[in-house]
Coordinates of C-alpha atoms and ligand atoms in Angstrom, one line a residue:
M25 CA 132.1 119.5 121.6
G26 CA 133.0 121.2 124.9
D27 CA 133.6 119.3 128.1
R28 CA 131.5 118.4 131.2
G29 CA 132.5 114.8 131.5
W30 CA 134.2 112.1 129.5
I31 CA 132.3 111.1 126.3
D32 CA 132.9 108.6 123.4
Y33 CA 130.7 110.5 120.9
D34 CA 129.2 113.9 120.4
V35 CA 126.1 112.3 118.9
L36 CA 124.9 108.7 119.0
V37 CA 122.2 107.7 116.5
I38 CA 120.0 104.7 117.2
G39 CA 118.9 103.0 113.9
A40 CA 120.3 102.8 110.4
G41 CA 117.1 103.1 108.3
F42 CA 116.6 106.1 106.2
A43 CA 116.4 108.4 109.2
G44 CA 119.5 107.1 110.9
L45 CA 121.5 107.1 107.7
H46 CA 120.6 110.6 106.7
M47 CA 121.3 111.9 110.3
L48 CA 124.7 110.1 110.4
S49 CA 125.6 111.5 107.0
E50 CA 124.8 115.1 108.1
L51 CA 126.6 114.7 111.4
K52 CA 129.7 113.3 109.6
K53 CA 129.7 116.2 107.1
A54 CA 129.4 118.7 110.0
G55 CA 132.4 117.1 111.8
F56 CA 130.7 115.7 114.8
R57 CA 132.1 112.6 116.5
C58 CA 129.2 110.2 115.8
R59 CA 128.2 106.6 115.5
A60 CA 125.0 104.7 114.8
Y61 CA 123.9 101.4 116.4
E62 CA 121.6 99.2 114.4
T63 CA 119.7 96.0 115.5
G64 CA 119.8 94.5 112.0
S65 CA 122.7 93.2 110.2
G66 CA 122.4 95.8 107.4
V67 CA 121.1 99.2 106.7
G68 CA 117.5 100.0 105.5
G69 CA 115.4 99.8 108.7
T70 CA 111.8 99.1 107.6
W71 CA 113.0 98.0 104.2
F72 CA 115.6 95.7 105.8
W73 CA 113.0 93.9 108.0
N74 CA 109.8 93.9 105.9
R75 CA 110.9 91.3 103.3
Y76 CA 107.5 89.6 102.9
P77 CA 106.5 88.6 99.4
G78 CA 104.8 91.6 97.7
A79 CA 106.2 94.3 100.0
R80 CA 106.4 97.5 98.1
C81 CA 105.9 101.2 98.9
D82 CA 102.5 102.8 98.5
I83 CA 104.1 106.2 97.7
E84 CA 105.4 106.6 94.2
S85 CA 109.1 105.8 93.9
V86 CA 110.0 109.2 92.4
D87 CA 108.6 110.7 95.6
Y88 CA 109.8 108.1 98.1
C89 CA 113.5 109.0 97.9
F90 CA 115.8 111.7 99.2
L91 CA 115.8 115.2 97.8
H92 CA 118.5 116.9 99.8
D93 CA 121.2 115.9 97.3
R94 CA 120.6 116.8 93.7
T95 CA 123.3 114.4 92.4
L96 CA 121.9 111.4 94.3
H97 CA 118.4 112.2 93.0
H98 CA 119.7 112.5 89.4
D99 CA 121.9 109.3 89.6
W100 CA 119.3 106.9 90.9
V101 CA 116.8 105.6 88.4
W102 CA 113.7 103.8 89.7
S103 CA 112.4 100.9 87.7
E104 CA 108.7 100.9 88.7
R105 CA 106.0 103.4 89.7
F106 CA 105.8 101.8 93.2
A107 CA 109.2 100.4 94.1
T108 CA 109.6 96.9 95.6
Q109 CA 111.2 96.3 99.0
P110 CA 114.4 94.9 97.4
E111 CA 114.8 98.0 95.2
I112 CA 114.2 100.4 98.1
L113 CA 116.7 98.4 100.2
R114 CA 119.3 98.7 97.4
Y115 CA 118.7 102.5 97.4
A116 CA 119.3 102.6 101.2
E117 CA 122.5 100.6 100.7
H118 CA 123.6 102.9 97.8
F119 CA 123.0 105.9 100.0
A120 CA 125.0 104.5 102.9
D121 CA 127.9 103.4 100.6
R122 CA 128.0 106.7 98.7
A123 CA 128.2 108.7 102.0
G124 CA 130.8 106.4 103.5
L125 CA 128.7 105.5 106.4
L126 CA 129.3 101.8 106.9
P127 CA 132.4 102.3 109.1
L128 CA 130.3 104.5 111.4
I129 CA 127.6 101.9 112.0
T130 CA 127.7 99.1 114.6
F131 CA 125.3 96.4 113.3
D132 CA 123.7 93.4 115.0
T133 CA 123.5 95.5 118.2
R134 CA 120.3 96.5 119.9
I135 CA 120.3 99.4 122.4
V136 CA 118.7 98.1 125.5
A137 CA 119.0 101.1 127.8
A138 CA 119.8 104.8 127.7
D139 CA 120.3 106.9 130.9
F140 CA 120.9 110.6 131.2
D141 CA 123.4 111.5 133.8
T142 CA 122.2 114.9 135.1
S143 CA 125.4 115.9 136.7
S144 CA 127.6 115.5 133.5
S145 CA 124.7 116.0 131.0
V146 CA 125.8 112.9 129.1
W147 CA 123.8 109.9 127.9
S148 CA 125.0 106.6 128.9
V149 CA 123.8 103.9 126.4
R150 CA 123.9 100.2 126.9
T151 CA 123.9 97.6 124.1
E152 CA 122.5 94.1 124.2
H153 CA 126.0 92.8 124.4
G154 CA 126.7 94.6 127.6
D155 CA 128.8 97.4 126.2
E156 CA 128.4 100.9 127.4
V157 CA 129.0 104.1 125.4
R158 CA 128.7 107.7 126.5
S159 CA 127.4 110.4 124.2
R160 CA 126.5 114.0 124.6
F161 CA 123.5 113.8 122.4
L162 CA 121.2 110.9 121.5
V163 CA 119.1 110.8 118.3
T164 CA 116.6 108.1 118.0
A165 CA 115.9 107.1 114.4
V166 CA 114.0 104.0 115.3
G167 CA 111.1 104.3 112.9
C168 CA 107.4 104.5 113.8
M169 CA 106.5 101.1 112.5
S170 CA 109.3 99.0 113.9
A171 CA 108.1 97.3 117.0
P172 CA 106.2 94.3 115.5
Q173 CA 103.1 93.2 117.4
T174 CA 102.1 89.6 117.7
P175 CA 98.8 89.1 119.5
E176 CA 98.8 86.9 122.5
I177 CA 96.5 84.2 121.3
P178 CA 96.1 81.2 123.6
G179 CA 98.1 78.3 122.4
L180 CA 100.4 80.2 120.1
S181 CA 103.5 78.5 121.3
R182 CA 102.0 75.1 120.7
F183 CA 101.8 75.6 116.9
R184 CA 104.1 73.0 115.3
G185 CA 104.1 74.6 111.8
E186 CA 106.2 77.5 110.6
R187 CA 105.3 81.0 111.9
F188 CA 106.3 84.3 110.5
H189 CA 105.5 88.0 111.2
T190 CA 105.5 90.0 108.0
A191 CA 107.9 92.5 109.6
R192 CA 110.4 89.8 110.5
W193 CA 110.2 87.8 107.2
P194 CA 113.4 85.7 106.8
R195 CA 116.0 86.5 104.2
E196 CA 116.0 83.0 103.0
P197 CA 113.2 82.0 100.5
V198 CA 110.2 80.6 102.3
D199 CA 108.7 77.7 100.3
L200 CA 104.9 77.9 100.5
A201 CA 104.2 75.6 97.5
G202 CA 101.5 73.0 98.3
K203 CA 101.1 74.3 101.9
R204 CA 98.1 75.4 103.9
V205 CA 98.8 78.9 105.0
G206 CA 96.8 81.0 107.5
V207 CA 97.2 84.8 107.5
I208 CA 96.1 86.9 110.5
G209 CA 95.6 90.6 109.7
T210 CA 94.4 92.6 106.8
G211 CA 96.2 95.9 107.0
S212 CA 98.7 97.2 104.4
S213 CA 101.0 94.3 105.0
G214 CA 98.3 91.6 104.9
I215 CA 96.7 93.0 101.8
Q216 CA 100.0 93.0 100.0
V217 CA 101.1 89.6 101.1
I218 CA 97.9 87.7 100.7
P219 CA 97.7 87.7 96.8
E220 CA 101.4 86.6 96.7
I221 CA 100.7 83.7 99.1
A222 CA 97.6 82.8 97.2
G223 CA 99.8 82.4 94.1
K224 CA 101.9 79.7 95.7
A225 CA 100.1 78.0 98.5
A226 CA 97.6 75.1 98.2
E227 CA 95.2 76.7 100.6
V228 CA 95.0 80.1 102.2
V229 CA 92.8 81.1 105.1
V230 CA 92.6 84.8 105.8
F231 CA 91.6 85.7 109.4
Q232 CA 90.1 89.2 109.2
R233 CA 89.2 91.3 112.2
T234 CA 88.4 94.6 110.5
P235 CA 87.8 94.8 106.7
N236 CA 90.0 97.5 105.2
F237 CA 89.5 99.9 102.3
S238 CA 92.0 99.1 99.6
V239 CA 92.5 100.7 96.2
P240 CA 94.4 99.4 93.2
A241 CA 98.1 100.4 92.9
G242 CA 98.1 100.6 89.1
N243 CA 101.7 99.6 89.4
R244 CA 103.8 99.5 86.1
P245 CA 107.4 99.9 85.0
L246 CA 108.3 103.6 84.6
T247 CA 108.7 104.5 80.9
E248 CA 112.0 105.7 79.4
A249 CA 110.4 109.1 78.9
E250 CA 109.4 109.3 82.6
R251 CA 112.8 108.3 83.7
A252 CA 114.5 110.8 81.4
A253 CA 112.1 113.6 82.6
E254 CA 112.8 113.1 86.3
P255 CA 115.9 115.2 86.7
A256 CA 114.1 118.3 85.3
K257 CA 111.5 117.9 88.0
Y258 CA 113.9 118.1 90.9
D259 CA 113.5 121.8 91.7
E260 CA 109.7 121.5 91.7
R261 CA 109.9 118.5 94.0
V262 CA 112.1 120.4 96.4
T263 CA 109.6 123.2 96.5
L264 CA 106.7 120.8 97.0
A265 CA 108.5 119.3 100.0
S266 CA 107.9 122.4 102.0
T267 CA 104.7 123.7 100.5
T268 CA 102.4 120.7 100.5
R269 CA 100.5 118.8 103.1
F270 CA 102.2 115.5 102.4
G271 CA 105.5 116.8 101.1
H272 CA 104.7 115.8 97.6
V273 CA 101.9 116.8 95.2
V274 CA 98.7 114.8 95.4
P275 CA 96.6 116.3 92.6
G276 CA 93.0 117.0 93.5
T277 CA 90.1 118.7 91.8
G278 CA 90.1 121.4 94.4
Q279 CA 86.3 120.9 94.7
P280 CA 84.2 119.6 97.5
I281 CA 82.5 116.3 96.6
L282 CA 79.3 117.6 98.1
N283 CA 79.1 120.3 95.5
T284 CA 79.9 118.0 92.6
G285 CA 77.1 116.4 90.7
H286 CA 76.6 112.7 90.5
D287 CA 78.0 112.1 87.0
D288 CA 81.0 114.4 87.5
R289 CA 81.8 112.8 90.8
L290 CA 81.7 109.4 89.3
A291 CA 83.9 110.5 86.4
V292 CA 86.6 111.8 88.8
L293 CA 86.5 108.8 91.0
E294 CA 86.6 106.3 88.1
D295 CA 89.5 108.2 86.8
R296 CA 91.4 108.0 90.1
W297 CA 90.5 104.3 90.5
A298 CA 92.0 103.6 87.0
L299 CA 95.1 105.7 87.8
G300 CA 95.7 103.8 91.0
G301 CA 97.4 104.8 94.2
T302 CA 96.1 106.6 97.2
S303 CA 95.3 109.9 95.4
I304 CA 91.6 109.0 95.4
V305 CA 91.3 110.3 99.0
A306 CA 92.6 113.7 97.9
A307 CA 90.4 114.0 94.8
F308 CA 88.0 116.2 96.6
T309 CA 88.6 118.7 99.4
D310 CA 85.9 117.6 101.9
T311 CA 86.2 113.8 102.2
G312 CA 88.7 114.0 105.0
R313 CA 86.7 116.4 107.1
D314 CA 83.0 115.8 106.5
L315 CA 81.2 112.5 107.2
R316 CA 78.6 112.9 104.5
A317 CA 81.3 113.7 101.9
N318 CA 83.4 110.8 103.1
A319 CA 80.5 108.4 102.8
L320 CA 80.2 109.2 99.0
L321 CA 83.8 108.2 98.5
A322 CA 83.5 105.2 100.8
D323 CA 80.4 104.0 98.9
F324 CA 82.2 104.2 95.6
V325 CA 85.0 102.0 97.0
R326 CA 82.5 99.6 98.6
D327 CA 80.8 99.1 95.3
K328 CA 84.2 98.4 93.6
I329 CA 84.8 95.6 96.2
R330 CA 81.3 94.2 95.5
A331 CA 82.0 94.3 91.7
T332 CA 85.3 92.5 92.1
V333 CA 84.5 89.7 94.5
T334 CA 82.2 87.2 92.8
D335 CA 80.7 85.5 95.9
P336 CA 78.3 88.1 97.4
E337 CA 78.7 86.8 101.0
T338 CA 82.5 87.0 100.8
A339 CA 82.2 90.4 99.2
E340 CA 80.0 91.7 102.0
R341 CA 82.4 90.4 104.6
L342 CA 85.2 92.3 102.9
V343 CA 83.3 95.5 102.6
P344 CA 84.5 98.0 105.3
K345 CA 81.7 99.4 107.4
G346 CA 81.4 101.6 110.5
Y347 CA 84.4 103.9 109.9
P348 CA 85.2 106.6 107.3
I349 CA 87.6 105.8 104.5
G350 CA 91.1 107.2 105.1
T351 CA 90.8 107.1 108.9
K352 CA 92.7 103.8 109.0
R353 CA 95.6 103.9 106.6
L354 CA 94.2 103.4 103.1
C355 CA 95.7 100.2 101.7
V356 CA 97.0 99.7 98.2
S357 CA 97.1 96.4 96.3
D358 CA 96.5 95.3 92.7
G359 CA 95.2 91.8 93.5
Y360 CA 93.8 91.7 97.0
F361 CA 90.1 91.5 96.5
A362 CA 90.3 89.4 93.4
A363 CA 92.4 86.8 95.4
F364 CA 89.2 85.8 97.1
N365 CA 87.7 84.6 93.8
Q366 CA 90.1 81.7 93.9
D367 CA 88.7 78.5 95.3
H368 CA 91.6 77.8 97.5
V369 CA 91.4 81.2 99.3
R370 CA 88.9 81.5 102.2
L371 CA 87.9 84.4 104.4
V372 CA 87.2 84.0 108.1
D373 CA 85.4 86.9 109.7
L374 CA 86.7 87.1 113.3
R375 CA 83.9 89.5 114.2
T376 CA 81.4 86.7 114.0
E377 CA 83.8 83.8 114.5
P378 CA 86.6 84.8 116.9
I379 CA 89.8 82.7 117.3
E380 CA 89.5 80.6 120.4
E381 CA 93.0 79.1 120.3
I382 CA 95.9 78.2 118.2
T383 CA 96.5 74.4 118.4
A384 CA 99.6 72.4 117.4
D385 CA 98.0 71.9 113.9
G386 CA 96.3 75.2 113.2
V387 CA 93.7 77.6 114.3
R388 CA 90.4 76.9 116.1
T389 CA 87.7 79.6 115.9
T390 CA 84.3 79.5 117.6
G391 CA 82.9 78.1 114.3
D392 CA 85.5 75.8 112.8
T393 CA 89.0 74.4 112.9
F394 CA 91.6 75.2 110.3
P395 CA 94.6 72.8 109.9
L396 CA 97.6 74.9 108.8
D397 CA 101.3 74.3 107.9
V398 CA 102.2 78.0 108.1
L399 CA 100.9 80.9 110.1
V400 CA 101.6 84.4 109.0
F401 CA 101.1 87.3 111.4
A402 CA 100.4 90.5 109.5
T403 CA 99.3 92.0 112.7
G404 CA 101.2 95.3 112.6
F405 CA 103.1 97.3 115.1
D406 CA 103.1 99.1 118.5
A407 CA 103.2 102.2 116.3
F408 CA 105.0 105.5 117.0
T409 CA 105.9 104.7 120.6
G410 CA 106.7 101.0 120.8
A411 CA 110.3 101.2 119.6
L412 CA 111.0 104.0 122.1
T413 CA 109.2 102.7 125.1
R414 CA 110.8 99.2 124.7
M415 CA 114.3 100.8 124.9
N416 CA 114.4 101.7 128.6
I417 CA 115.1 105.3 128.2
T418 CA 115.6 107.2 131.5
G419 CA 115.9 111.0 131.5
R420 CA 116.7 113.6 134.1
D421 CA 116.5 112.4 137.7
G422 CA 115.6 108.9 136.7
V423 CA 112.4 109.6 134.9
S424 CA 111.4 106.7 132.6
L425 CA 110.1 107.5 129.2
A426 CA 107.8 104.4 129.2
E427 CA 106.2 105.6 132.5
Q428 CA 105.9 109.1 131.3
W429 CA 104.1 108.0 128.2
E430 CA 101.7 105.6 129.9
K431 CA 98.8 108.0 129.3
G432 CA 99.9 108.7 125.8
P433 CA 103.1 110.3 124.4
K434 CA 103.8 114.0 124.8
T435 CA 106.6 115.6 122.9
Y436 CA 107.6 119.1 121.8
L437 CA 107.2 119.1 118.0
G438 CA 107.7 115.3 117.9
L439 CA 111.4 116.2 118.2
A440 CA 112.2 116.4 121.9
M441 CA 110.8 115.7 125.3
A442 CA 110.8 117.7 128.5
G443 CA 112.8 115.8 131.2
F444 CA 115.0 114.2 128.5
P445 CA 117.7 116.7 127.6
N446 CA 119.8 116.2 124.5
L447 CA 117.5 113.5 123.2
F448 CA 116.0 114.0 119.8
T449 CA 113.5 111.9 118.0
I450 CA 113.2 111.6 114.2
T451 CA 109.6 111.1 113.1
G452 CA 108.5 110.8 116.8
P453 CA 105.0 111.0 118.0
G454 CA 103.7 114.5 117.7
S455 CA 105.3 115.0 114.3
T456 CA 103.6 114.3 111.0
T457 CA 105.3 110.9 110.6
V458 CA 103.2 108.6 108.4
L459 CA 100.6 111.3 107.7
S460 CA 103.1 112.7 105.3
N461 CA 105.7 111.3 103.0
V462 CA 108.0 110.0 105.7
L463 CA 111.1 110.6 103.6
R464 CA 110.2 114.3 103.5
A465 CA 109.6 114.3 107.2
I466 CA 112.9 112.6 107.9
E467 CA 114.8 115.2 105.8
H468 CA 113.1 118.0 107.6
H469 CA 113.8 116.5 111.1
V470 CA 117.4 115.7 110.3
G471 CA 118.1 119.2 109.0
W472 CA 116.4 120.8 112.0
I473 CA 118.3 118.6 114.6
R474 CA 121.6 119.2 112.8
D475 CA 121.0 123.0 112.8
L476 CA 120.2 122.9 116.5
L477 CA 123.4 121.0 117.2
L478 CA 125.4 123.4 115.1
T479 CA 123.9 126.3 117.1
L480 CA 124.9 124.7 120.4
R481 CA 128.4 124.1 119.1
S482 CA 128.9 127.6 117.8
T483 CA 127.6 129.1 121.0
D484 CA 129.5 126.8 123.3
R485 CA 126.5 125.3 124.9
L486 CA 126.1 121.6 125.7
V487 CA 122.4 121.1 126.6
A488 CA 119.1 121.6 124.9
E489 CA 115.9 120.6 126.7
A490 CA 112.3 121.1 125.8
E491 CA 110.3 123.1 128.3
P492 CA 107.3 121.5 129.9
A493 CA 105.0 124.4 129.0
A494 CA 106.0 124.2 125.3
Q495 CA 105.4 120.5 125.4
E496 CA 101.9 120.9 126.9
D497 CA 101.1 123.5 124.3
W498 CA 102.3 121.2 121.4
A499 CA 100.2 118.3 122.8
A500 CA 97.2 120.6 122.7
Q501 CA 98.0 121.5 119.1
V502 CA 98.4 117.9 118.1
A503 CA 95.0 117.1 119.6
A504 CA 93.4 120.1 118.0
A505 CA 94.7 119.2 114.5
A506 CA 93.3 115.7 114.9
N507 CA 90.0 117.0 116.0
R508 CA 89.6 118.9 112.7
T509 CA 89.7 115.6 110.9
L510 CA 87.7 112.4 111.0
Y511 CA 90.4 110.2 112.5
H512 CA 88.6 109.8 115.8
H513 CA 85.9 107.8 114.0
A514 CA 88.1 104.7 113.6
D515 CA 89.9 102.3 115.9
S516 CA 93.3 102.6 114.4
Y517 CA 97.0 102.4 115.3
Y518 CA 97.1 106.2 115.0
L519 CA 95.1 106.2 118.3
G520 CA 96.8 103.2 119.8
A521 CA 93.6 101.2 119.4
N522 CA 95.4 98.1 118.0
I523 CA 97.3 97.4 121.2
D524 CA 95.4 96.2 124.3
G525 CA 95.8 98.6 127.2
K526 CA 97.6 101.3 125.2
A527 CA 96.3 104.8 125.9
R528 CA 93.9 106.2 123.3
V529 CA 95.7 109.3 122.2
F530 CA 96.0 110.5 118.6
M531 CA 99.7 110.4 118.1
P532 CA 100.8 111.9 114.8
Y533 CA 100.4 115.6 114.0
A534 CA 97.6 115.9 111.4
G535 CA 98.0 119.5 110.5
G536 CA 100.1 118.8 107.4
L537 CA 103.9 118.8 106.8
D538 CA 103.8 122.3 105.3
V539 CA 102.3 123.8 108.5
Y540 CA 104.4 121.7 110.7
R541 CA 107.6 122.8 109.0
R542 CA 106.7 126.4 109.3
I543 CA 106.1 126.0 113.0
C544 CA 109.4 124.2 113.5
D545 CA 111.2 126.8 111.4
S546 CA 109.7 129.6 113.5
V547 CA 110.8 127.9 116.7
A548 CA 114.4 127.8 115.4
S549 CA 114.4 131.3 114.1
E550 CA 113.2 132.6 117.5
G551 CA 116.2 131.1 119.2
Y552 CA 114.7 127.7 119.7
R553 CA 111.6 129.0 121.5
G554 CA 110.4 126.4 124.0
F555 CA 113.8 125.0 124.5
T556 CA 116.2 125.8 127.4
L557 CA 119.7 125.9 126.0
S558 CA 122.6 125.9 128.4
Ligands
N01_607 O1 99.7 96.7 110.2 P1 98.2 97.3 110.5 P2 100.4 96.6 108.8 N1 93.5 89.4 115.9 O2 98.2 97.6 112.0 C1 95.0 92.9 112.5 C2 103.0 100.8 106.8 N2 103.0 99.8 105.7 O3 101.7 95.9 109.0 O4 92.3 96.5 112.0 C3 93.2 89.6 114.6 O5 97.8 98.3 109.6 C4 94.5 94.3 112.5 O6 93.1 94.3 112.7 P3 92.3 95.6 113.2 C5 101.7 101.6 106.7 O7 101.8 102.8 107.3 C6 103.1 100.4 104.4 O8 99.5 96.0 107.8 O9 93.2 96.2 114.3 N3 93.7 90.5 113.8 C7 94.9 94.7 111.0 O10 94.0 94.1 110.1 C8 100.7 100.7 107.4 O11 99.6 101.4 107.8 C9 103.1 99.5 103.4 O12 91.0 95.2 113.7 C10 94.5 91.4 114.4 C11 96.2 94.0 110.9 O13 96.3 93.0 111.9 C12 101.6 100.3 108.6 O14 102.9 100.0 108.0 C13 103.0 98.2 103.5 C14 94.9 91.3 115.7 C15 97.4 94.9 111.2 O15 97.3 96.0 110.3 C16 101.1 99.1 109.3 O16 100.7 98.1 108.4 C17 103.0 97.7 104.8 C18 94.4 90.2 116.5 N4 94.7 90.1 117.8 C19 103.0 98.5 105.9 N5 95.8 92.3 116.0 C20 103.1 100.1 102.1 O17 103.8 101.1 101.8 C21 95.9 93.0 114.9 N6 95.2 92.4 113.9 C22 102.3 99.6 101.1

C-alpha cells in the first residue's frame, strides 16, 4: 500500500487462532503483504493451549466452525455433537494448511510491544526475541480468554508438587493415577476437568469459591444421517449467522415462562434438560430479562443438582445462590455434579473456609489442611482486555492502551480505538465476543476489517482512526445493552469482577450479533461513519 515511510508489511496479525488464521487468509487472498506472529508453537489459539482432559466446546460442532467457505464446510465432518479440543485443533490445522498459511506465520514468538509512529503512520512491533518489524496496519487476534489468571495465594511458589493451569496444560500426558489432586476453580474449565480427574486420581479436593450453574451436555456421536444432512443445511446456517442473536439458531418456545403454566413449564424444561446443551436458557423469552422469570428456571436447575448429589450437605454447597442463572457463563458437563457422589471426591467451600496459604505439601484453609501431589488452577482469565493490555501497545503521541483502559475498556464497535490509528481488534471488548458464537463474530469482524482495508487501498488512503465521539457513543450503547439484561446481578468476568482491582465495566456488547452486525454494516455503508480516513 502507498508510502509514508518504510514498512515490512501492509498488515501484521497478532495471533494464529481462528481469528488470526481467518484474517491472514483473507489478507493473503486480497494481496496484502501480511504476516502473523503467534506465541504458541502451532495454530489454534484457545484450542492449542486448553489441552486439559475433558476440554470440549459447549457450542455444537456443526455451529462452531467456519461458514465463509462452502467447500470447507462440506468437506469437514465432525464426529461428535460437541467436539473435543483435539478435534477442534485438527480443524484449525486443516484450515491453516488448506489456505497455505503456515509460511506466513512466525511461531514461538510473543509480541511484547507495539508503538504507533505518528509521523509515518506506521506500527513498530517488537517481539520477545528483540526483533522489530514495521507494519502499516496491526490486527490483534489475541482472543478474549487467552491471558490466564493464577491467583496470588500466599505460599504458591513453595508448593513442591506439580502445578498446572487448565489453559496451559502440557502437551505430554499428565499421569494422575494414584495421586492426590486439588482443583481450584469451578467455571467451565473446572467443571469439565473435575470429572476427568476424578476418573484417574486417588483423591480429588475441589476448592469452590462460587457454585456455578451447569447443565448436561448430552454429548453423543453424530449419526450418519446427521452428517449426511449437514451440507444441505449450509445456506440456512449462513442466513442464521446474520439474523440471530447468537449467530446460530437456539430454538425456544417463543413464550414467556411467567405466562406458562406449571406443568407446561416443567415439560419444556425437562425436555431441554434431556436434550442437553445451553439451549435451556433460551427456552423462554423472559428468563434473561426478568428476575422472577429467571428464578423459575434457576430453581429448576437447583432441584436437578439436589436430585443428582446424594449427600444433601454437599448438594447444598454446590447449589448456586445469590445470582441469576445465565449471568455467569452457563457451564456444560455430563458428569460434574455426579462426580461428588464418589467417596474420593471432596468439596471445600471457600466462602466458609477460605484458603490461608499454599504450603510445600498442599493447601491449608481456615478449617483444614489438604496434602496434595498436584494442584490444578482452573481459575480463568483476565478476560477481554488482559491479552491486549499485557502487550504494551502505545498509540498516537505515546498514549498507552493499558493506561487508557484503567477505568474500563472503550472501543468503537469493539473493532478500533480512538488514539490508536490503524489498529483493529477482532472480538475486542465492546463487540459481542463470547455472548455470541465466537466463530460467527470472528467471520464478521474479519470481513469488516478486510473491507475497510480494501476501501483504504482503493482510495489511496493510509490511515483509519476511530473518532473519540463515536467511541464515547458506542461505550454508552454497550452499557445500555447490558442494562437491559440481568448481567449486573452477578460478579462475573464479563464485568471484570474476577480480577482484583480491575475496573467494573460490562465489557461485551449484549445487544445480539444480529443487531451488532447491522450497526457495523451501516457504519461501513455510510463511508465508515465515526472513523477519520486519511
Ligand atoms: O474460567 P472462569 P474458566 N480463589 O473465570 C475461580 C470459556 N470456556 O476457564 O466464580 C478461588 O469461568 C472462579 O470463582 P468465582 C467460556 O467462555 C469454554 O472456567 O470468580 N477460586 C471460578 O470458579 C468460559 O466462561 C469452555 O468466584 C477462584 C473459576 O476460578 C471461559 O472460557 C470450556 C479464584 C474461574 O472460572 C472461562 O472459563 C472452558 C481464587 N482466587 C472455558 N480466582 C467450553 O466451551 C478465580 N477462581 C465448554
